[in-house]
Coordinates of C-alpha atoms in Angstrom, one line a residue:
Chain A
X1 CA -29.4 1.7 -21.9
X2 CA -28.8 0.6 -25.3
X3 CA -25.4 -1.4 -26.2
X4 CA -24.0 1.4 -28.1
X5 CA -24.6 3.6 -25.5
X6 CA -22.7 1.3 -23.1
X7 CA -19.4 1.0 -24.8
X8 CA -19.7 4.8 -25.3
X9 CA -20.1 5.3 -21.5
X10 CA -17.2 2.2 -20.8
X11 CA -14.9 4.2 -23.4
X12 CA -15.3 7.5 -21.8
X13 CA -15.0 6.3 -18.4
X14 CA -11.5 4.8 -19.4
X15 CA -10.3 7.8 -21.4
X16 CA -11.2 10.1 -18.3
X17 CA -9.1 7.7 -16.3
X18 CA -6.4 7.0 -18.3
X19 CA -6.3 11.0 -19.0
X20 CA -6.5 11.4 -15.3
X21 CA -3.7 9.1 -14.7
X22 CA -1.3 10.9 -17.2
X23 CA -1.9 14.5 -15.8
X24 CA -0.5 13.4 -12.8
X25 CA 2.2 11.1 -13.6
X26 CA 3.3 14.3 -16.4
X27 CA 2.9 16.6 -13.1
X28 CA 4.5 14.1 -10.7
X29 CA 7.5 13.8 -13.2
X30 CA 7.7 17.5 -13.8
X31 CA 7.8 18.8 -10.1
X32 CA 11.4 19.0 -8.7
X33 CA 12.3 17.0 -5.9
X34 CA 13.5 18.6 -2.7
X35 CA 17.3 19.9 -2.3
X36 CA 19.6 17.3 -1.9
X37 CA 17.1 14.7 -2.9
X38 CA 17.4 14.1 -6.0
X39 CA 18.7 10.7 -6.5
X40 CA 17.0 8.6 -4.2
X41 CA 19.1 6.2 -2.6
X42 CA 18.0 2.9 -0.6
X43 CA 19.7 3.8 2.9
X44 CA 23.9 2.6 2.4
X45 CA 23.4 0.8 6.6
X46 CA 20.8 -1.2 5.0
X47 CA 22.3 -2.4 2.0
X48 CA 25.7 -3.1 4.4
X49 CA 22.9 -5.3 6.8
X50 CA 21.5 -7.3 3.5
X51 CA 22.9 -10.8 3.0
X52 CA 22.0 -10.7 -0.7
X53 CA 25.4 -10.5 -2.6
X54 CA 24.4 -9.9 -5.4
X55 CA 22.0 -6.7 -5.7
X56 CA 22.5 -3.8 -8.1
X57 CA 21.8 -1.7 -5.2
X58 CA 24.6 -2.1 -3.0
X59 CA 27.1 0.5 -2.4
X60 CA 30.1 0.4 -5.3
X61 CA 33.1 -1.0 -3.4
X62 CA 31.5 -4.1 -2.0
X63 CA 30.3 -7.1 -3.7
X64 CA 27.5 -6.4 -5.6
X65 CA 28.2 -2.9 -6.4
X66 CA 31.5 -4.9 -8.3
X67 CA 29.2 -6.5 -9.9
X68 CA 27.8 -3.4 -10.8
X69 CA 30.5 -1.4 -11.6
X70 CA 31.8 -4.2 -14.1
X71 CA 28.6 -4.3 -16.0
Chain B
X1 CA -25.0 4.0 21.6
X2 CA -26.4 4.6 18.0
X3 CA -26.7 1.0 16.7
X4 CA -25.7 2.1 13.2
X5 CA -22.4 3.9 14.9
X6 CA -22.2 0.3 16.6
X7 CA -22.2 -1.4 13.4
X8 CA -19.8 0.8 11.5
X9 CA -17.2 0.4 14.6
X10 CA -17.2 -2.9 15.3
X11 CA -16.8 -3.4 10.9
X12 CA -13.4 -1.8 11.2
X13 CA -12.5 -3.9 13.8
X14 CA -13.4 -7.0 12.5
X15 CA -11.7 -5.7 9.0
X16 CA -8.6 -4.6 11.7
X17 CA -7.9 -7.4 14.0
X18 CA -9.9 -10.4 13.1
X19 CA -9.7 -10.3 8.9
X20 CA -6.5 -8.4 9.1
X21 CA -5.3 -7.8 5.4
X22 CA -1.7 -8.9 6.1
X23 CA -1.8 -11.6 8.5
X24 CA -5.0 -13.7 7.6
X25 CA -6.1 -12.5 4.0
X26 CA -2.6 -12.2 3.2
X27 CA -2.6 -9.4 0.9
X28 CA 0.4 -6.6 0.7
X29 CA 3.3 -8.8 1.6
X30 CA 5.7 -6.8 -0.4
X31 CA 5.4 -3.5 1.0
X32 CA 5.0 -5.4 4.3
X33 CA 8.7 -6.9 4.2
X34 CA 9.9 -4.4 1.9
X35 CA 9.2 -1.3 4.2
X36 CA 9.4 -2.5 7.3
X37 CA 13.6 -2.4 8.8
X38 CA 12.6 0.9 10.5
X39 CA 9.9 1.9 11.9
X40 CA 9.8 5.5 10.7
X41 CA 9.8 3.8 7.5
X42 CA 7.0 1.1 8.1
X43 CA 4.6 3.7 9.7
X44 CA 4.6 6.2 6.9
X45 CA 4.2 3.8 4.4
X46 CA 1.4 2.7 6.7
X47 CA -0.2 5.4 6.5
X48 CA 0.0 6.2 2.9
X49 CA -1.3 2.9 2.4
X50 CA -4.6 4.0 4.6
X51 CA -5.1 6.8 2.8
X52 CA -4.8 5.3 -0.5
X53 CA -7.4 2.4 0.3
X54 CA -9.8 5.1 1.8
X55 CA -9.6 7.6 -0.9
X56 CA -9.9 4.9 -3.8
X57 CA -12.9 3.2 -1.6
X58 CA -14.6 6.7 -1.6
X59 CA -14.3 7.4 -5.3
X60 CA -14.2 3.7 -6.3
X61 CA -18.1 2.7 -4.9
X62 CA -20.1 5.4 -6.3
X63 CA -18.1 5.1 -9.6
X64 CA -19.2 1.3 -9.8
X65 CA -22.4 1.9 -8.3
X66 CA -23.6 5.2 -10.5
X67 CA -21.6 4.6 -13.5
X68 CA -20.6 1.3 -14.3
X69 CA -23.4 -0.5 -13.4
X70 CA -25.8 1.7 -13.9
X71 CA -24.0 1.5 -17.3
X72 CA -24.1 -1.9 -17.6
X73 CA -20.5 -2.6 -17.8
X74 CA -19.4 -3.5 -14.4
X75 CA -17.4 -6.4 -15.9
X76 CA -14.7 -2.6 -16.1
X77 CA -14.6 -2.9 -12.7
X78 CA -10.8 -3.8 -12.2
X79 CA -9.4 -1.6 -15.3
X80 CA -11.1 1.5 -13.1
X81 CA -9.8 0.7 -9.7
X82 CA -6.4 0.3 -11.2
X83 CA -6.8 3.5 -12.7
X84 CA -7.8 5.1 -10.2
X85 CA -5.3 3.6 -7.6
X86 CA -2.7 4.6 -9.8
X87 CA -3.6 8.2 -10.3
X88 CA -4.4 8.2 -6.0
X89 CA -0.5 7.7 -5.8
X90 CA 0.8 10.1 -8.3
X91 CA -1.0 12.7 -6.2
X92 CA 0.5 11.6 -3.1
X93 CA 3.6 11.3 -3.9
X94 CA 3.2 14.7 -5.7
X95 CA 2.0 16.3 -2.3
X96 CA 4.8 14.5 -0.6
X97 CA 7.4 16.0 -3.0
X98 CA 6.3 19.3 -3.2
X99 CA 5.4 19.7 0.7
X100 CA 7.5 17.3 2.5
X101 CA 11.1 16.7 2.5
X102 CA 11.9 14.7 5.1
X103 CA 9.2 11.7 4.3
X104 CA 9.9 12.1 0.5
X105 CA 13.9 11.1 1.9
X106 CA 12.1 8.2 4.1
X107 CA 9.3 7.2 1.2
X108 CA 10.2 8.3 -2.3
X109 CA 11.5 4.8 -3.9
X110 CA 8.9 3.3 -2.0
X111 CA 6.1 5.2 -3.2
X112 CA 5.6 3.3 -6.3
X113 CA 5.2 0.1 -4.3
X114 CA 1.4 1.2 -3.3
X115 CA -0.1 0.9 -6.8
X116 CA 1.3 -2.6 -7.1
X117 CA -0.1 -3.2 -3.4
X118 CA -2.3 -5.8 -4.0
X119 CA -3.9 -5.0 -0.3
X120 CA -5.2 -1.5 -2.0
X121 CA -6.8 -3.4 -5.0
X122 CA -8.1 -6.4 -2.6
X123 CA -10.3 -3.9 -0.5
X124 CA -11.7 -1.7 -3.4
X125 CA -12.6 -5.1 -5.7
X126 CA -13.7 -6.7 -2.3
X127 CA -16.3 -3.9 -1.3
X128 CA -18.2 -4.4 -4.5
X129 CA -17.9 -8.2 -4.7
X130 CA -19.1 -8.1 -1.2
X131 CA -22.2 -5.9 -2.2
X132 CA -21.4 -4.0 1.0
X133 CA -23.6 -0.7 0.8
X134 CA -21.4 2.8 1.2
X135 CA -20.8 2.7 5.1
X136 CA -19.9 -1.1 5.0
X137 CA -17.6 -0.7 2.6
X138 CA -16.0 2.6 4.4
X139 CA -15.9 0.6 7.5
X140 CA -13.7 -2.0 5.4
X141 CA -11.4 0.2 3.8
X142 CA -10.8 2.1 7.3
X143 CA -10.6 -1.0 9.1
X144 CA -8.3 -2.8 6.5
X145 CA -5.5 0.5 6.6
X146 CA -5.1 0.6 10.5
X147 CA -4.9 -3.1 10.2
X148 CA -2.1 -2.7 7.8
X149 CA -0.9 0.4 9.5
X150 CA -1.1 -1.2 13.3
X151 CA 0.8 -4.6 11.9
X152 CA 3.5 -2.9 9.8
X153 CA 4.4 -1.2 12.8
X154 CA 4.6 -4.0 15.3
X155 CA 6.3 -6.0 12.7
X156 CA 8.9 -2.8 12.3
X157 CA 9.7 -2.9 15.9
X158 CA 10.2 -7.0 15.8
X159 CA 12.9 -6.5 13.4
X160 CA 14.5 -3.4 14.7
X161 CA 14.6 -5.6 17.9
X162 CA 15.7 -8.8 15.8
X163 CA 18.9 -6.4 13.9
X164 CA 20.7 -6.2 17.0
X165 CA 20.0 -9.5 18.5
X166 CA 21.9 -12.8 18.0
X167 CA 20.3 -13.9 14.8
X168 CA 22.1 -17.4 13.3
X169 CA 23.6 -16.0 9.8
X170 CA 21.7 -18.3 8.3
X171 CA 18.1 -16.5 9.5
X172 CA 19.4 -13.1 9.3
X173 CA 17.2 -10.9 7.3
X174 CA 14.1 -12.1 5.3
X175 CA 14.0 -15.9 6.3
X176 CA 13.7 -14.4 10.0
X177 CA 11.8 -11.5 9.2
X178 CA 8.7 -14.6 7.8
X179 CA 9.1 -16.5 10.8
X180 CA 8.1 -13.8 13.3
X181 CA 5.1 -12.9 10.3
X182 CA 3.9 -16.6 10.5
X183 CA 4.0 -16.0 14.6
X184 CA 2.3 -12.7 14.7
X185 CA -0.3 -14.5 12.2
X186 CA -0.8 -17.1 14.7
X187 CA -1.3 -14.1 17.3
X188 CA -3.6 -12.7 15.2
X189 CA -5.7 -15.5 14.9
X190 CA -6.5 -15.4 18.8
X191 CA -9.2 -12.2 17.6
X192 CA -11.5 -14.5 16.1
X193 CA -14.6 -15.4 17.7
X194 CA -13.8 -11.5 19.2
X195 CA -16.8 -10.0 17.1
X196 CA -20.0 -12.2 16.7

């Protein structure tokens, strides 16, 4: 195969992908999350368990969520 | 027994037990201490992980094979597994969405860890650099899920075990949580010498 036919071949490979790749993020994006679901959470008995003091994700109220709330 | 069969089976076990991706090759870490504080948790993402590393292995080897280096551009390689890695977890995570609740509760911010699982990548990128023919490299990417799968769980149990034990403050949570990975590693490396 000739080396003009190669980067043709390498470019459509990568725009299939990368076309491939946005159907489904746009689809993923688009489809609702279940009831009651949809802002995802990490679990609240976790975040109480984790030593880290300073995480965004910790529940408002306690130390990082301060943190948090102040910014 | 068919030898071929043979072959194939004792594959996945060397890619499960004796090159386990976690515990020896040291590949998915993140997910792998991220996921694993319950073991619902741990064994769906387990399993998603499988399917991910299967799926990309079975679209990921022909494409190289047929395509990019019949091509002549296998040097693409990585840019394609990515690719298609990537757009394997969208549609997961789309079928878990649309069709299951429940695991979308237990998985959903997790999801997004897959693609950047560097175990998922390791196998696909392996199978090739390997120059494993089709079967090998389905024997790899089976064996190198359930070896992920079967070690996320154990590991899951460990630390539901470890919450609600006396753990010095000091070790509570992660620094812990690598200890008893560096043990099970060493447990682990009893399978060697399993397979000849």
């Amino acid at each position: 195969m000739g080396k003009e036919a190669a980067i043709l071949v390498a470019v459509i490979v990568i725009i299939t992908l990368v076309a491939i790749f946005l159907i489904t993020f746009i689809v993923y994006i688009k489809t609702p999350p279940p009831k009651g679901l949809e802002k995802l959470k990490p679990d609240e008995d976790d975040c109480r368990k984790c030593p880290a003091a300073h995480c965004l994700n910790k529940p408002a109220g306690e130390e990082g969520g301060k943190e948090k709330k102040n910014a | 027994m068919n030898s071929g069969f043979l072959t194939f089976i004792l594959a996945v076990i060397s890619a499960m037990l004796i090159n386990n991706v976690v515990l020896v090759r040291f590949y998915g870490i993140c997910p792998f201490v991220g996921t694993s504080r319950k073991v619902k948790s741990a064994f769906w993402m387990g399993v998603s992980v499988t399917l991910v590393i299967v799926v990309a292995s079975l679209i990921s080897w022909p494409l190289y094979k047929w395509v990019l280096v019949s091509a002549g551009i296998p040097f693409m390689d990585t840019i394609v597994y990515i690719l298609v890695i990537a757009s394997l977890v969208q549609i997961i995570g789309l079928f878990i969405k649309k069709f299951s609740a429940p695991l979308y509760r237990t998985l959903g911010i997790y999801l997004p860890l897959i693609t950047t699982n560097c175990a998922v990548l390791g196998v696909v990128q392996g199978n090739t650099d390997m120059g494993l023919d089709f079967g090998g490299a389905m024997a790899n990417a089976i064996g190198t899920g359930l070896g992920f799968l079967l070690v996320i769980v154990l590991f899951s149990y460990i630390r539901e075990r470890l919450d609600a034990s006396g753990v010095p403050k000091a070790m509570k949570g992660v620094p812990v949580a690598l200890f008893t990975a560096a043990l099970m590693a060493l447990a682990f490396f009893g399978f060697r010498g399993m397979v000849q």
